[in-house]
Short mmCIF file of N, CA and C in Angstrom, two decimals:
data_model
loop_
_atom_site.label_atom_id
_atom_site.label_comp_id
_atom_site.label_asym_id
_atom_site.label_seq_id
_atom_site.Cartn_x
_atom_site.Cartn_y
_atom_site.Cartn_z
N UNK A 9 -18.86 35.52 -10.00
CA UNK A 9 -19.27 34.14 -10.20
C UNK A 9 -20.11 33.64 -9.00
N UNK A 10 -19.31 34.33 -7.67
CA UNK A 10 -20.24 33.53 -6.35
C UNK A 10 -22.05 34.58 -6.80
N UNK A 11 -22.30 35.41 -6.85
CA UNK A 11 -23.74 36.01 -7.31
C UNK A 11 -24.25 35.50 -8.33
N UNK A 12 -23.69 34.54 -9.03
CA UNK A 12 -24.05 34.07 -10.33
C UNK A 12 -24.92 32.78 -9.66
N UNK A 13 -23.51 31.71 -8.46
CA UNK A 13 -24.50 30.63 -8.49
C UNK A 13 -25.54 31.46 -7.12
N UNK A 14 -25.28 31.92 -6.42
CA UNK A 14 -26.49 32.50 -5.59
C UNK A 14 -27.86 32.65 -5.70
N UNK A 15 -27.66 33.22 -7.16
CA UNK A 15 -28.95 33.42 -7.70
C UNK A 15 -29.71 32.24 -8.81
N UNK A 16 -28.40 31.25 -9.01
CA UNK A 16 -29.00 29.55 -9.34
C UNK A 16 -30.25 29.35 -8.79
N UNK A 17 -30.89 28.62 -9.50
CA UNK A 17 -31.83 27.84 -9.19
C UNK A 17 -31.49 26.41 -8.39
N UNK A 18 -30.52 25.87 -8.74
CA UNK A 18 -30.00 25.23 -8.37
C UNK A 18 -28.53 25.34 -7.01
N UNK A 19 -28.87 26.12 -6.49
CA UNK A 19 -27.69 26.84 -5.41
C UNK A 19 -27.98 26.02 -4.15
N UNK A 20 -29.21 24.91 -4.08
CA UNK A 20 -29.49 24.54 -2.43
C UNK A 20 -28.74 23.12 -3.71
N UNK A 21 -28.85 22.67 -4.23
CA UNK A 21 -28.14 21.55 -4.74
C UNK A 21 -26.80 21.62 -4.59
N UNK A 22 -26.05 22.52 -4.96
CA UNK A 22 -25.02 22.72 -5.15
C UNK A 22 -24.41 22.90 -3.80
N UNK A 23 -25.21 23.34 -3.14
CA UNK A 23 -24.61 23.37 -1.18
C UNK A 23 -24.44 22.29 -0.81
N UNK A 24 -25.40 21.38 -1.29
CA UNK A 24 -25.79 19.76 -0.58
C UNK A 24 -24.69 19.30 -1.64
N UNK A 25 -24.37 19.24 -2.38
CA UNK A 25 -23.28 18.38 -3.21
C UNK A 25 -21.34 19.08 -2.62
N UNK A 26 -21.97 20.10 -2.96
CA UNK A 26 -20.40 20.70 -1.86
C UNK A 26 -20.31 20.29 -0.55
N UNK A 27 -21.20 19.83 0.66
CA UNK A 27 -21.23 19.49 1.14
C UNK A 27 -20.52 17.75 1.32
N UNK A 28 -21.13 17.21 0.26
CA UNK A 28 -21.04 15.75 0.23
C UNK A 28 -19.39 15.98 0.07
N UNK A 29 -18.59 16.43 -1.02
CA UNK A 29 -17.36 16.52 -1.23
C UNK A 29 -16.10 17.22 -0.27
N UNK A 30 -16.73 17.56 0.68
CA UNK A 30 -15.57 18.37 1.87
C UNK A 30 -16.29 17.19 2.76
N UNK A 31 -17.21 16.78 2.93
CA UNK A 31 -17.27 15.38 4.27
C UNK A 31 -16.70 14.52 3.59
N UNK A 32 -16.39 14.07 2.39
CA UNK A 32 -15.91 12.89 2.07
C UNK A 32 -14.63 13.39 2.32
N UNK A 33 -13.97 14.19 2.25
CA UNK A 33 -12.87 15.07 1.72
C UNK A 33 -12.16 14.94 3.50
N UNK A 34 -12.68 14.57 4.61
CA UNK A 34 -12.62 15.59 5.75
C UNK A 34 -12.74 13.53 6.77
N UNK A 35 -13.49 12.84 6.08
CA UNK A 35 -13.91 11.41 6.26
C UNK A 35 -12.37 10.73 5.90
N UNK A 36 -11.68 10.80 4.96
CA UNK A 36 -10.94 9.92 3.83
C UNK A 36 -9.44 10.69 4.79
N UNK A 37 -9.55 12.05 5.34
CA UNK A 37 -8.25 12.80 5.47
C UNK A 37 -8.58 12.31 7.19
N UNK A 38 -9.12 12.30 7.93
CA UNK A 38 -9.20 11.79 9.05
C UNK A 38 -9.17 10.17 9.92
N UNK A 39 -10.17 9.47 8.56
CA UNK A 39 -10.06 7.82 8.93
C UNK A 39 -9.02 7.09 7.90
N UNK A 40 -8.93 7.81 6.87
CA UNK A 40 -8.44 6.75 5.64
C UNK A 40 -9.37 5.77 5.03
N UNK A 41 -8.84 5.11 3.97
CA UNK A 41 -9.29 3.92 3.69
C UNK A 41 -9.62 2.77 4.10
N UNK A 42 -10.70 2.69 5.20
CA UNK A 42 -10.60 1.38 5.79
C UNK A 42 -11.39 0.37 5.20
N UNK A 43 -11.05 -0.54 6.33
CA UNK A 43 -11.09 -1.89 5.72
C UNK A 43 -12.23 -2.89 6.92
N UNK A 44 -13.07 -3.15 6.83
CA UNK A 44 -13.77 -4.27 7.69
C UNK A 44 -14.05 -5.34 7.24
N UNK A 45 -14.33 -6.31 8.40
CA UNK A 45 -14.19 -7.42 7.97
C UNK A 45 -14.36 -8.56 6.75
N UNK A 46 -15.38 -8.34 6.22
CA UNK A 46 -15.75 -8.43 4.61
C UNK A 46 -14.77 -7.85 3.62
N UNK A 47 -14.18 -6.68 3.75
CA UNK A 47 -13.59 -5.93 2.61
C UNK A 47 -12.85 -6.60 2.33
N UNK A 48 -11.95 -7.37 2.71
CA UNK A 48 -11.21 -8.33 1.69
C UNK A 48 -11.52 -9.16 0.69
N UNK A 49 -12.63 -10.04 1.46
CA UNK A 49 -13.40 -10.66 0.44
C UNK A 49 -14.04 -10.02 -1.09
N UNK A 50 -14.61 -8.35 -1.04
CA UNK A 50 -14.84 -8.12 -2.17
C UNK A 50 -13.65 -7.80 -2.92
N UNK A 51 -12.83 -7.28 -2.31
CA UNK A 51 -11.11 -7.55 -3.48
C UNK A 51 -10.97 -8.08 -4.24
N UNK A 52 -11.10 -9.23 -2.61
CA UNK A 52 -10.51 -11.09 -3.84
C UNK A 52 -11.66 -11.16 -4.98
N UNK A 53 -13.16 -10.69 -4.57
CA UNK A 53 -13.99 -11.24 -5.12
C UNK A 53 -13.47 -10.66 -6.87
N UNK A 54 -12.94 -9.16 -6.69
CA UNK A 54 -12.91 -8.27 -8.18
C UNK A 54 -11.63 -8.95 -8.82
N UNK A 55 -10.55 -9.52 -8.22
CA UNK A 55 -9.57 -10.46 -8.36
C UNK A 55 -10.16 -11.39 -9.68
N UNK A 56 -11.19 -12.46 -8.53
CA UNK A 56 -11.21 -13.44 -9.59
C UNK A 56 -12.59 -13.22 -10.57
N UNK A 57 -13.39 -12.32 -10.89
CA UNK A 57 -13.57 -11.50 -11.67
C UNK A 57 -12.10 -11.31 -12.48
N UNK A 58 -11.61 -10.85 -12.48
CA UNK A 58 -10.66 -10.38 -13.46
C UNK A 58 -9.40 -11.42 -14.07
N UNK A 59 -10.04 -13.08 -13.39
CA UNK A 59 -9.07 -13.74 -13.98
C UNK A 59 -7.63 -14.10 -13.35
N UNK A 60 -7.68 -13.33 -12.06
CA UNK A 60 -6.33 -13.32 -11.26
C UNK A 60 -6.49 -14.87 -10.17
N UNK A 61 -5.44 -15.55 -10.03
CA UNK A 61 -5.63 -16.61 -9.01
C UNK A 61 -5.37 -16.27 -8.05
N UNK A 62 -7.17 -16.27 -6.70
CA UNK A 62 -7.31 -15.88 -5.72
C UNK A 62 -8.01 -16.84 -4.76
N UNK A 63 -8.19 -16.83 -3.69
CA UNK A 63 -9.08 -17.65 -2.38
C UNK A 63 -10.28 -17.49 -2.66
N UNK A 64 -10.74 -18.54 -3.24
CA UNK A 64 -12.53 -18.37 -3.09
C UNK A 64 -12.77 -18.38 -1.23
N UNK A 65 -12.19 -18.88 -0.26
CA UNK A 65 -12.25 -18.60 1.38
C UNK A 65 -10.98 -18.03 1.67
N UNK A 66 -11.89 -16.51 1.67
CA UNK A 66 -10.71 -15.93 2.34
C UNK A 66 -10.41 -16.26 4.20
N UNK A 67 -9.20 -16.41 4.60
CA UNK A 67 -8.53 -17.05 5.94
C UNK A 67 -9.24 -15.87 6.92
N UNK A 68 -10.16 -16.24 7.42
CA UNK A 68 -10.80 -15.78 8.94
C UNK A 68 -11.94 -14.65 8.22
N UNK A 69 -11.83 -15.17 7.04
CA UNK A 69 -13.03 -14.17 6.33
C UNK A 69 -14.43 -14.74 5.31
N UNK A 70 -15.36 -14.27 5.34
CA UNK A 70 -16.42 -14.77 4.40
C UNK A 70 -15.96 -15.60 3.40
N UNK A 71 -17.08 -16.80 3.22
CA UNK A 71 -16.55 -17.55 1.62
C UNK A 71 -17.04 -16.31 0.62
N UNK A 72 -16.75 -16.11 -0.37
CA UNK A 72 -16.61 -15.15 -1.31
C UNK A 72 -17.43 -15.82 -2.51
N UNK A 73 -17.86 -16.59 -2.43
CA UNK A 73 -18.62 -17.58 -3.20
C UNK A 73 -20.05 -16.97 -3.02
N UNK A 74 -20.50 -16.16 -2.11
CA UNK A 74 -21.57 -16.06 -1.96
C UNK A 74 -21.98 -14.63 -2.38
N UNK A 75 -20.46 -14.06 -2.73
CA UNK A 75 -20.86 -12.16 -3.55
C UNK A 75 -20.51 -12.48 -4.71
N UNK A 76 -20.56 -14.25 -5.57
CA UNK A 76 -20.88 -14.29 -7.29
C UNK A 76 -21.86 -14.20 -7.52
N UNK A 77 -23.14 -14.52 -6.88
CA UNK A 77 -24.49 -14.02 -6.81
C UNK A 77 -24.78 -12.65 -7.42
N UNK A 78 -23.60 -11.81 -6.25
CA UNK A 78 -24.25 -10.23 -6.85
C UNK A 78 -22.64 -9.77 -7.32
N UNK A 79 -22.53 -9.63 -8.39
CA UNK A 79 -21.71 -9.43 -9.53
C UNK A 79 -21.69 -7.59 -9.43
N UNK A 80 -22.46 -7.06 -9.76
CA UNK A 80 -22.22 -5.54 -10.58
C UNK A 80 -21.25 -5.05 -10.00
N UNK A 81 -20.98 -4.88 -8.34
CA UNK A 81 -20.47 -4.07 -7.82
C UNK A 81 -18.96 -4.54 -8.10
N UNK A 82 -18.48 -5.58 -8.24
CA UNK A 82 -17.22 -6.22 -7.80
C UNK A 82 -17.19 -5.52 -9.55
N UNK A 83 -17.99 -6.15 -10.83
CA UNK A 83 -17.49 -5.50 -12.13
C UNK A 83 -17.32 -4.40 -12.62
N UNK A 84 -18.16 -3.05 -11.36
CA UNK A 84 -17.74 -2.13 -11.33
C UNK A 84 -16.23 -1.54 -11.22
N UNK A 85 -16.02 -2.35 -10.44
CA UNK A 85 -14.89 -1.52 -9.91
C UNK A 85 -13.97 -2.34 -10.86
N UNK A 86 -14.13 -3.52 -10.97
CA UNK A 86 -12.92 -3.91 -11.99
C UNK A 86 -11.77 -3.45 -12.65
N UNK A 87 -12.38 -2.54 -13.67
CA UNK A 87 -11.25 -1.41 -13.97
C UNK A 87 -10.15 -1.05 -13.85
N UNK A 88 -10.63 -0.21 -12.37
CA UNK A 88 -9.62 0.44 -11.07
C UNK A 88 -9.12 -0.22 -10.64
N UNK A 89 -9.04 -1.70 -10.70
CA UNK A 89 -8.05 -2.87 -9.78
C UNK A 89 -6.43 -2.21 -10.07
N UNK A 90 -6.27 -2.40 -11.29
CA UNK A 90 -5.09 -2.49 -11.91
C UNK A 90 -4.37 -1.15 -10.98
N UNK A 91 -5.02 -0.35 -10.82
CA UNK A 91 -4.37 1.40 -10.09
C UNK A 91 -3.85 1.07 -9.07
N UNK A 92 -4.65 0.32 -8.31
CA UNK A 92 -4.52 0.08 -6.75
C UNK A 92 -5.74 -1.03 -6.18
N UNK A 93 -4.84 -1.67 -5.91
CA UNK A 93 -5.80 -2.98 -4.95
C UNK A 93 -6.96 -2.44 -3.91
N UNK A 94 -8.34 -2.37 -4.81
CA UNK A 94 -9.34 -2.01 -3.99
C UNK A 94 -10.17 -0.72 -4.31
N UNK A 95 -8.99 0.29 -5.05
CA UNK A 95 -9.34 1.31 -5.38
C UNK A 95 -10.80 1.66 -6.18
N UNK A 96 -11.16 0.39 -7.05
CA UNK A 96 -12.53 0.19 -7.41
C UNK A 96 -13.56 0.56 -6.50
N UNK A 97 -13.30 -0.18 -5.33
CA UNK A 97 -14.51 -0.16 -4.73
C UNK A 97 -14.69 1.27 -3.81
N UNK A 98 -13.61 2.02 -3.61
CA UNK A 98 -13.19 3.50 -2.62
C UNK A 98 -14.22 4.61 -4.24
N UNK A 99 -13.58 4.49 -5.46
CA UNK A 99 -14.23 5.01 -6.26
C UNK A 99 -15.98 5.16 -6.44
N UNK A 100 -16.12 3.51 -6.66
CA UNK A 100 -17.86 3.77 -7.01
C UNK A 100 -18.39 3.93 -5.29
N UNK A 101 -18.01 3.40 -4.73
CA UNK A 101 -18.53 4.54 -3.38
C UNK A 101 -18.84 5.71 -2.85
N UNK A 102 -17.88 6.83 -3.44
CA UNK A 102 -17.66 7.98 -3.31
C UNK A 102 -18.70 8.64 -4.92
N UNK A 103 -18.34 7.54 -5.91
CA UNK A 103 -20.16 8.54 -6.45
C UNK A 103 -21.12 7.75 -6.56
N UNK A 104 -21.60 6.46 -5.78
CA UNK A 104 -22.44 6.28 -4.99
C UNK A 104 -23.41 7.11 -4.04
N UNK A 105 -22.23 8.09 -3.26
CA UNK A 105 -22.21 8.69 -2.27
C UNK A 105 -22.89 9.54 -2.82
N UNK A 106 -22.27 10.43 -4.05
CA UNK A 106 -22.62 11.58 -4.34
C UNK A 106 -23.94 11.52 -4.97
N UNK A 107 -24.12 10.53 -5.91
CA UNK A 107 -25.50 10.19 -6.66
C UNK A 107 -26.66 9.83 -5.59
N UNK A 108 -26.70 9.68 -4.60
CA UNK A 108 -27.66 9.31 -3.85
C UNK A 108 -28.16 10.18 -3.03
N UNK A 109 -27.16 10.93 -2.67
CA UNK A 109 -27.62 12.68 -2.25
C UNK A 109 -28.52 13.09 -3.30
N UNK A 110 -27.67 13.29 -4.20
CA UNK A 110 -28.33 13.83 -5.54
C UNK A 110 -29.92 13.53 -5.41
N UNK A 111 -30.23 12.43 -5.28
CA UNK A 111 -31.21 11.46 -5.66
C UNK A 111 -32.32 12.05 -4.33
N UNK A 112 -31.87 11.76 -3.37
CA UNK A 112 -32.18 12.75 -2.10
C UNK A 112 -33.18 13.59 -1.98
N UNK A 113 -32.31 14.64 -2.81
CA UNK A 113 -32.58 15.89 -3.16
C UNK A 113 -33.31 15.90 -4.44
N UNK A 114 -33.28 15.32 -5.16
CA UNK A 114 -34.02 15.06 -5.94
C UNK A 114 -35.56 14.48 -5.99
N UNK A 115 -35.54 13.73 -5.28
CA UNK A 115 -36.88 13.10 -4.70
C UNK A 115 -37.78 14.35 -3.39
N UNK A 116 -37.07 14.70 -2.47
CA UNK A 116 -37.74 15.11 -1.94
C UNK A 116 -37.97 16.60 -2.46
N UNK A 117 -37.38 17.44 -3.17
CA UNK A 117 -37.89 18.42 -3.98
C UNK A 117 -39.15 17.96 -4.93
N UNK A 118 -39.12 16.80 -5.48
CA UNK A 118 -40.38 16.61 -5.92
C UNK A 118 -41.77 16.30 -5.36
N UNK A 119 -41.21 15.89 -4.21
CA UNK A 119 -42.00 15.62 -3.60
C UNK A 119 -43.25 16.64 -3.15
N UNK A 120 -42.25 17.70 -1.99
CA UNK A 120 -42.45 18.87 -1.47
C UNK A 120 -42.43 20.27 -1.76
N UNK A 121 -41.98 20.09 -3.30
CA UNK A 121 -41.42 21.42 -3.92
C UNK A 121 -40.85 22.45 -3.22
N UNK A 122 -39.83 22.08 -2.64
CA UNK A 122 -39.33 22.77 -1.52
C UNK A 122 -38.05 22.83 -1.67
N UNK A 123 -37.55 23.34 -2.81
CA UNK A 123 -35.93 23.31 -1.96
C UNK A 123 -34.93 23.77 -0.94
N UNK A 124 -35.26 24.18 -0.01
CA UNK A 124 -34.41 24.21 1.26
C UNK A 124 -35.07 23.40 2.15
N UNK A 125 -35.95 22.46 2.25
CA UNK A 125 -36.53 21.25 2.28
C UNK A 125 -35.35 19.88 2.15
N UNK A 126 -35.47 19.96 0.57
CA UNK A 126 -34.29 19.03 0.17
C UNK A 126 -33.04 19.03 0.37
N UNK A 127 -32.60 20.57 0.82
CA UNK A 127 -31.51 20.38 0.99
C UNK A 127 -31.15 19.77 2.22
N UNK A 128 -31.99 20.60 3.50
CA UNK A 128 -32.03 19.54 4.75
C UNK A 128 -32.36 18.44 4.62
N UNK A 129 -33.01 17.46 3.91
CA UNK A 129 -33.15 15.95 3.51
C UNK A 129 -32.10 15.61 3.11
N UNK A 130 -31.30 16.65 2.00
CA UNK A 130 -30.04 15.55 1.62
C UNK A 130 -28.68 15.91 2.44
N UNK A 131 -28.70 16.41 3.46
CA UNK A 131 -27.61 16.42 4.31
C UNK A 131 -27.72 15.67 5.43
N UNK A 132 -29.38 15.48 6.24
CA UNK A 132 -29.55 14.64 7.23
C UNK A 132 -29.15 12.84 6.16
N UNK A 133 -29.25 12.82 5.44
CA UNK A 133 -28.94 11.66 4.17
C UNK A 133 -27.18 11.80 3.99
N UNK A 134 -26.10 12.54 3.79
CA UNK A 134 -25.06 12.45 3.80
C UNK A 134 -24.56 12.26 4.66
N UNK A 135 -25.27 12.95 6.15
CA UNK A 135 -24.34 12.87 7.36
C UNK A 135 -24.61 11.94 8.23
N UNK A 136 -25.61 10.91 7.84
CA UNK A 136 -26.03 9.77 8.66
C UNK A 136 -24.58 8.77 9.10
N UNK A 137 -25.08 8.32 9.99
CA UNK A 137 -24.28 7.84 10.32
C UNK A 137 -23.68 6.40 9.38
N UNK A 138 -24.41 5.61 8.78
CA UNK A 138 -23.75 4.40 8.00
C UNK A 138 -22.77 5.36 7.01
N UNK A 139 -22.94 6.02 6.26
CA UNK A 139 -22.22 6.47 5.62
C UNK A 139 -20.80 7.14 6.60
N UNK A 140 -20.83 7.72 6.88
CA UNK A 140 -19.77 8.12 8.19
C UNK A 140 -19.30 6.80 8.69
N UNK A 141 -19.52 6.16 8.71
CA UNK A 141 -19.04 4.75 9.63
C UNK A 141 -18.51 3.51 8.25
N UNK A 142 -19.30 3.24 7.39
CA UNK A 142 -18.89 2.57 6.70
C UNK A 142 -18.75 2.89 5.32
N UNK A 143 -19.58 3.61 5.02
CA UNK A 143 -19.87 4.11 3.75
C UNK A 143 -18.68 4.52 2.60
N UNK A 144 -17.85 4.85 3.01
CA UNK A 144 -16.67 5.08 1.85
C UNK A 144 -15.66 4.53 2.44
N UNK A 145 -15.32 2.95 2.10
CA UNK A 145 -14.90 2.14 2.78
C UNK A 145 -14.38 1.40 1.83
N UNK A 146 -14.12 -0.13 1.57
CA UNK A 146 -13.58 -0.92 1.18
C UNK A 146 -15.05 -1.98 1.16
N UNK A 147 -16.38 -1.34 0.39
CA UNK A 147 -17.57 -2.30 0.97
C UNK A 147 -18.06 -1.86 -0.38
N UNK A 148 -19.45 -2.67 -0.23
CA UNK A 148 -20.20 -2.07 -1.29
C UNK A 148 -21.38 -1.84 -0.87
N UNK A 149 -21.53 -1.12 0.39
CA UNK A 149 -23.31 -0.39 0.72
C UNK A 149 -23.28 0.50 0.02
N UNK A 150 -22.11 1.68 -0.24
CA UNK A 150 -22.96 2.24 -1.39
C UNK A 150 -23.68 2.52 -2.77
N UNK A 151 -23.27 0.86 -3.09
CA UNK A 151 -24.14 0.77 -4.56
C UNK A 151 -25.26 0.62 -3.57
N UNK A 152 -25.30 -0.53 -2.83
CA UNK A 152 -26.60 -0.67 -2.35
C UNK A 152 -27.52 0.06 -2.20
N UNK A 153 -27.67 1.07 -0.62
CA UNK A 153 -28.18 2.70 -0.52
C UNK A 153 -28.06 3.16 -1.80
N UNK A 154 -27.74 3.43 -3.13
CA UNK A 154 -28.22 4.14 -4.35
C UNK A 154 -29.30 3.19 -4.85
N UNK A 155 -28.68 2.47 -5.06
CA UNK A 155 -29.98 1.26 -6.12
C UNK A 155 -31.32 1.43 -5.40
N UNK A 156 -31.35 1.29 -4.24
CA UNK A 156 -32.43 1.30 -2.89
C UNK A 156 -33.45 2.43 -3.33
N UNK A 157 -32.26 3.55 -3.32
CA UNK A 157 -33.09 4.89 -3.55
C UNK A 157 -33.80 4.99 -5.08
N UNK A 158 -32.71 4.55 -5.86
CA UNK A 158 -33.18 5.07 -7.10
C UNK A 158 -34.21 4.14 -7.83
N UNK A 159 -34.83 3.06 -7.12
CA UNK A 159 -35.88 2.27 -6.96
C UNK A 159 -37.18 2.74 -6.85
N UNK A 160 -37.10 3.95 -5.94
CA UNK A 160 -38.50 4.74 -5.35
C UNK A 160 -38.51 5.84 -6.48
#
């Protein structure tokens, strides 16, 4: 099977996506789930989205009044509330994460027709630092960074 994907066409993708899943894997087992200062606010925000009675001002945190503006991400995660408080937003992050590599690699193979090109594009792109620092978090940059990309 390993000579099978070797000889993929798709084998520098599949490095860069295995990649993305042992750093997230290696990110999540080392920092955990954190939380900065905003992250509460999008909680509450998927909260009252969902009908639950919550703080439009959260106490020493953003008015939350100002992420009804941008809706998708908080209705994304919606769903996943019910599993675990927050868990929405740890989810579409993590294939945020992965789709935007993708995307990465995707773009700059077209670009350059190069794939071991792209694959170094989409790892200097996974291992950046926002993602490492905030990126699979309790936030929503990574809808953001995808939408961004998948724009171009």
């Amino acid at each position: 099977m390993l000579t099978k994907i070797l000889k993929s066409p798709n084998k520098y993708l599949l490095v860069a996506l295995s990649l993305v899943l042992i750093n997230t894997a290696v990110v999540f087992l080392m920092f955990g789930f954190r939380k900065f200062g905003d992250s509460d606010s999008y909680i509450y925000l998927v909260d009252w989205f969902l009908g639950k009675e919550t703080e439009i001002i959260v106490e020493g945190g953003p008015n939350i009044s100002m992420y009804i503006l941008r809706p998708l991400i908080a209705l994304l995660a919606a769903p996943f509330q019910e599993l675990s408080r927050g868990l929405g937003l740890i989810i579409q992050n993590v294939l945020f994460y992965f789709l935007s590599t993708y995307l990465i690699f995707k773009i700059t193979d077209l670009i350059y027709k190069n794939k071991e090109q792209a694959l170094l594009a989409s790892i200097l792109y996974a291992f950046a630092i926002p993602w490492l620092n905030v990126g699979l978090s309790y936030m929503t940059n990574g809808g953001a960074w995808f939408f961004v990309i998948f724009s171009v």
